[in-house]
XYZ file of C-alpha atoms in Angstrom:
329
model
C -184.580 27.696 3.594
C -186.278 29.332 6.527
C -188.510 32.201 5.454
C -187.910 35.533 7.190
C -190.678 38.038 6.625
C -191.164 38.514 2.910
C -187.829 36.853 2.008
C -187.238 34.880 -0.211
C -190.367 35.995 -2.055
C -189.194 39.608 -2.251
C -185.941 39.762 -4.169
C -185.118 43.288 -5.420
C -182.109 41.864 -7.250
C -184.469 40.390 -9.848
C -184.740 43.889 -11.313
C -180.956 44.243 -11.600
C -180.157 41.066 -13.484
C -179.207 42.425 -16.929
C -178.392 45.768 -18.538
C -181.719 45.636 -20.389
C -183.625 45.016 -17.165
C -181.835 47.836 -15.357
C -182.502 50.160 -18.265
C -186.195 49.283 -18.327
C -186.774 50.006 -14.625
C -184.486 53.037 -14.336
C -186.201 55.829 -12.415
C -183.969 58.627 -13.716
C -182.925 59.154 -17.314
C -180.609 61.662 -18.932
C -181.493 63.178 -22.291
C -179.482 65.579 -24.458
C -182.229 68.185 -23.970
C -181.441 68.176 -20.237
C -177.992 69.622 -20.915
C -176.638 73.140 -21.352
C -173.063 73.862 -22.412
C -171.197 76.691 -20.646
C -168.674 78.246 -23.061
C -166.016 80.945 -22.814
C -165.120 83.376 -25.579
C -161.953 85.437 -25.198
C -161.121 88.669 -26.911
C -157.807 89.138 -28.679
C -156.764 85.540 -29.365
C -156.306 83.902 -32.752
C -156.584 80.282 -31.614
C -158.509 78.573 -28.808
C -156.623 78.427 -25.511
C -156.981 75.346 -23.329
C -157.698 76.181 -19.695
C -154.931 74.662 -17.589
C -157.141 73.776 -14.630
C -159.911 72.407 -16.873
C -158.405 69.908 -19.327
C -160.466 69.724 -22.492
C -162.201 73.077 -21.968
C -161.132 76.108 -23.992
C -161.322 79.855 -24.140
C -162.762 80.157 -27.617
C -162.155 82.556 -30.439
C -165.286 83.903 -32.081
C -164.935 81.339 -34.875
C -164.289 78.347 -32.627
C -167.210 79.377 -30.416
C -169.549 79.291 -33.405
C -168.267 75.818 -34.229
C -168.801 74.657 -30.630
C -172.350 76.025 -30.678
C -173.180 74.172 -33.887
C -171.701 70.947 -32.493
C -173.806 71.304 -29.347
C -176.914 71.954 -31.418
C -176.287 68.951 -33.664
C -175.775 66.741 -30.592
C -179.194 67.767 -29.275
C -177.969 69.922 -26.390
C -180.672 72.325 -25.230
C -178.659 75.500 -24.818
C -175.328 77.265 -24.532
C -174.404 79.704 -21.749
C -171.851 82.284 -22.893
C -169.193 83.953 -20.773
C -167.125 86.768 -22.250
C -163.452 87.334 -21.417
C -162.379 90.842 -22.438
C -158.832 92.060 -22.887
C -157.272 93.219 -19.614
C -156.947 96.768 -20.921
C -160.730 96.970 -21.304
C -161.524 96.160 -17.679
C -162.433 99.062 -15.414
C -164.117 99.770 -12.086
C -167.680 99.616 -13.431
C -167.334 96.880 -16.064
C -167.895 99.076 -19.094
C -167.230 96.184 -21.489
C -170.293 94.470 -20.060
C -172.634 97.127 -21.456
C -170.709 98.033 -24.593
C -172.667 96.723 -27.599
C -169.269 95.861 -29.089
C -168.028 94.131 -25.927
C -166.854 90.575 -26.452
C -169.915 88.926 -24.899
C -172.366 90.952 -26.957
C -170.408 90.300 -30.142
C -170.358 86.577 -29.325
C -174.101 86.548 -28.708
C -174.710 88.026 -32.148
C -172.287 85.527 -33.699
C -173.920 82.509 -32.122
C -177.509 83.617 -32.796
C -176.591 84.183 -36.434
C -175.186 80.659 -36.536
C -177.888 78.679 -34.712
C -180.968 80.898 -34.832
C -183.644 79.500 -32.551
C -182.454 75.876 -32.781
C -180.235 76.252 -29.709
C -181.184 78.352 -26.678
C -178.556 81.079 -26.389
C -177.974 82.200 -22.821
C -175.774 84.954 -21.480
C -174.031 85.313 -18.155
C -175.257 88.576 -16.665
C -172.575 89.657 -14.212
C -169.788 92.195 -13.952
C -166.993 90.014 -12.582
C -165.412 89.266 -15.962
C -165.308 92.961 -16.919
C -164.242 94.724 -13.705
C -160.625 95.398 -12.818
C -161.326 94.395 -9.202
C -163.058 91.153 -10.184
C -166.167 91.600 -8.083
C -169.683 91.000 -9.383
C -170.701 94.609 -8.798
C -169.469 98.173 -8.543
C -167.701 99.189 -5.363
C -168.495 102.014 -2.948
C -165.967 104.400 -1.378
C -165.060 101.790 1.247
C -164.441 99.069 -1.340
C -167.633 97.166 -0.601
C -169.970 95.940 -3.351
C -172.746 98.509 -3.680
C -175.915 96.478 -4.206
C -178.222 99.163 -5.624
C -175.614 100.814 -7.825
C -174.844 97.375 -9.221
C -178.506 96.833 -10.074
C -178.377 99.838 -12.384
C -175.497 98.225 -14.260
C -177.338 94.894 -14.426
C -180.350 96.616 -15.988
C -178.115 98.018 -18.736
C -176.428 94.648 -19.242
C -179.756 92.880 -19.620
C -180.841 95.285 -22.329
C -177.662 95.057 -24.405
C -177.519 91.271 -24.075
C -181.120 90.952 -25.190
C -180.454 93.352 -28.067
C -177.513 91.128 -29.062
C -179.735 88.076 -29.287
C -179.834 86.314 -25.925
C -182.895 84.109 -25.523
C -182.172 83.882 -21.794
C -180.188 86.075 -19.406
C -178.613 84.515 -16.339
C -178.031 86.997 -13.500
C -175.319 85.390 -11.375
C -174.194 88.215 -9.075
C -176.495 87.447 -6.112
C -177.515 91.077 -5.648
C -180.719 91.663 -3.681
C -183.551 92.654 -6.018
C -181.705 91.770 -9.228
C -184.488 89.717 -10.842
C -187.149 92.420 -10.509
C -184.852 95.138 -11.818
C -183.781 93.047 -14.795
C -187.357 92.047 -15.635
C -188.422 95.686 -15.639
C -185.415 96.683 -17.737
C -186.146 94.029 -20.369
C -189.827 94.861 -20.559
C -189.134 98.577 -20.930
C -187.287 98.005 -24.201
C -189.646 95.452 -25.717
C -187.857 92.256 -24.664
C -190.809 90.707 -22.859
C -190.006 87.342 -24.443
C -186.463 87.147 -23.075
C -186.422 84.735 -20.136
C -184.551 85.069 -16.849
C -182.677 82.095 -15.439
C -182.126 83.219 -11.866
C -178.972 82.107 -10.105
C -181.194 81.750 -7.070
C -178.848 79.690 -4.930
C -175.170 80.408 -5.441
C -172.805 79.440 -2.684
C -169.412 80.959 -1.939
C -167.561 77.805 -2.922
C -163.974 76.614 -3.212
C -165.112 74.627 -6.246
C -165.193 77.816 -8.346
C -161.380 77.900 -8.437
C -160.754 76.715 -12.007
C -163.478 79.003 -13.358
C -161.472 82.037 -12.300
C -158.696 80.965 -14.633
C -161.274 80.372 -17.369
C -162.555 83.958 -17.224
C -159.226 85.617 -16.392
C -160.609 86.863 -13.084
C -158.985 89.899 -11.434
C -160.561 89.104 -8.063
C -158.738 89.961 -4.871
C -160.366 88.621 -1.736
C -163.669 86.741 -1.828
C -167.390 87.094 -2.512
C -168.736 86.033 0.855
C -170.737 89.227 1.409
C -173.057 88.404 -1.488
C -172.751 84.702 -2.291
C -174.348 82.318 0.191
C -172.693 80.683 3.175
C -172.284 76.911 2.571
C -173.479 76.324 6.142
C -176.970 77.636 5.360
C -179.988 75.851 3.929
C -183.146 77.782 4.889
C -181.622 80.912 3.374
C -181.868 79.241 -0.038
C -185.637 78.964 0.213
C -185.862 82.633 1.154
C -183.838 83.574 -1.930
C -186.084 81.297 -3.968
C -189.273 82.967 -2.782
C -187.891 86.415 -3.562
C -186.728 85.474 -7.068
C -190.084 83.945 -7.948
C -191.939 86.969 -6.618
C -189.732 89.231 -8.748
C -190.458 87.284 -11.928
C -187.842 84.569 -12.417
C -188.817 82.183 -15.221
C -186.355 79.493 -14.156
C -184.180 79.032 -11.073
C -180.751 77.520 -10.527
C -178.630 75.961 -7.813
C -174.852 76.403 -8.096
C -172.661 74.406 -7.423
C -174.582 71.187 -8.066
C -172.806 68.138 -6.631
C -171.977 69.411 -3.114
C -175.487 70.865 -2.742
C -177.818 68.105 -3.896
C -179.810 68.480 -0.688
C -180.487 72.122 -1.559
C -181.328 71.218 -5.147
C -183.883 68.664 -3.934
C -185.510 71.206 -1.607
C -185.747 73.794 -4.373
C -187.141 71.296 -6.863
C -189.786 70.179 -4.388
C -190.831 73.764 -3.662
C -191.432 75.196 -7.148
C -193.453 74.767 -10.317
C -190.901 76.444 -12.603
C -187.987 74.692 -14.331
C -184.980 74.059 -12.089
C -181.383 74.120 -13.312
C -178.172 73.070 -11.612
C -174.643 74.066 -12.619
C -171.981 71.382 -12.397
C -169.175 73.856 -11.924
C -165.519 73.948 -12.848
C -164.193 72.316 -9.695
C -166.617 69.430 -10.042
C -165.447 68.958 -13.626
C -161.756 69.247 -12.795
C -161.842 66.773 -9.915
C -163.240 64.030 -12.124
C -160.891 64.828 -14.995
C -157.833 64.919 -12.712
C -158.708 61.679 -10.936
C -159.414 59.976 -14.258
C -156.093 61.123 -15.725
C -154.366 59.417 -12.785
C -156.297 56.227 -13.316
C -158.067 56.525 -9.971
C -161.612 56.392 -11.359
C -163.375 55.398 -14.557
C -163.901 58.750 -16.286
C -166.984 57.948 -18.335
C -168.798 56.172 -15.518
C -167.988 58.989 -13.080
C -169.318 61.627 -15.487
C -172.579 59.784 -16.061
C -173.021 58.978 -12.366
C -172.468 62.595 -11.348
C -174.976 63.883 -13.912
C -177.536 61.231 -13.033
C -177.264 62.207 -9.377
C -177.957 65.853 -10.231
C -180.916 64.880 -12.391
C -182.238 62.521 -9.701
C -182.091 65.308 -7.109
C -184.553 67.321 -9.190
C -182.734 69.311 -11.879
C -184.629 69.680 -15.139
C -181.552 71.206 -16.777
C -177.858 70.711 -16.042
C -175.122 73.120 -17.065
C -172.072 70.941 -17.599
C -168.833 71.253 -19.534
C -169.422 67.697 -20.757
C -172.755 68.621 -22.371
C -171.852 67.960 -25.999
C -169.802 64.852 -25.249
C -172.521 63.311 -23.106
C -175.301 64.273 -25.518
C -173.530 62.415 -28.299
C -173.268 59.282 -26.144
C -176.913 59.468 -25.172
């Protein structure tokens, strides 16, 4: 055979010959400790309720949430991110249930911490959208616009009650300017210096959030484009990143994950703090729906999607498959 350049001496396929060979030379590996389980707890139900747009994911009761947390812990999952779904009658314009020590999220935090202690990192979603009757992530001004600075006051209160309830980590997801600094100050003022902040640094206004709104019983009318990022923008993400780090973020996150791997890679390259990515509801539902129709291999698609997120630079991945995948790993 005629030799062309380094061929046939250079044959990359030699390192793909067997499963054992491919495993040995793999550049990216998933581990259960890379995974965080997002979980929903709903007030006023006696049995878990499956979310129609997210097959296999449930709105938990307090008891079933504790069971899910223990299962995640036993599988080696690193953490659980809790979202509270209050009764409709308890929603109001300022999200009072979000700062009520007896609100569903705070009660669930106490439940889960009592169950798992420090063996599973307990995280709390810090946002008003689940508790407001208008469904926005902040309080509204007289013209119906989200009032950034008034919302920060509510976030400060939320951080304190969530930390009091046992959160190891708070996750501010509302994309308000200045939220990390305000929350850090609020936590420190009440002796919660050890509670970490996972900043939702990059959160795009995405169509892939659709199923999540069913999961949390969202009351949203309209959209969140005045505070979540424009999918067309990239440099803006690095500006948000710089601000969050300056304000004291302990960890940063990109959300959604799959459609924004380029952003995730840029963030991961730019920082020396842990980087998370959230594989959101729409990403989950697309794979589940296609698999149910026999269009793709479900298990391979799940692992490929998670490996891609890890390869792009995520140290931690929030995924609804966390416990299932951890068991397989």
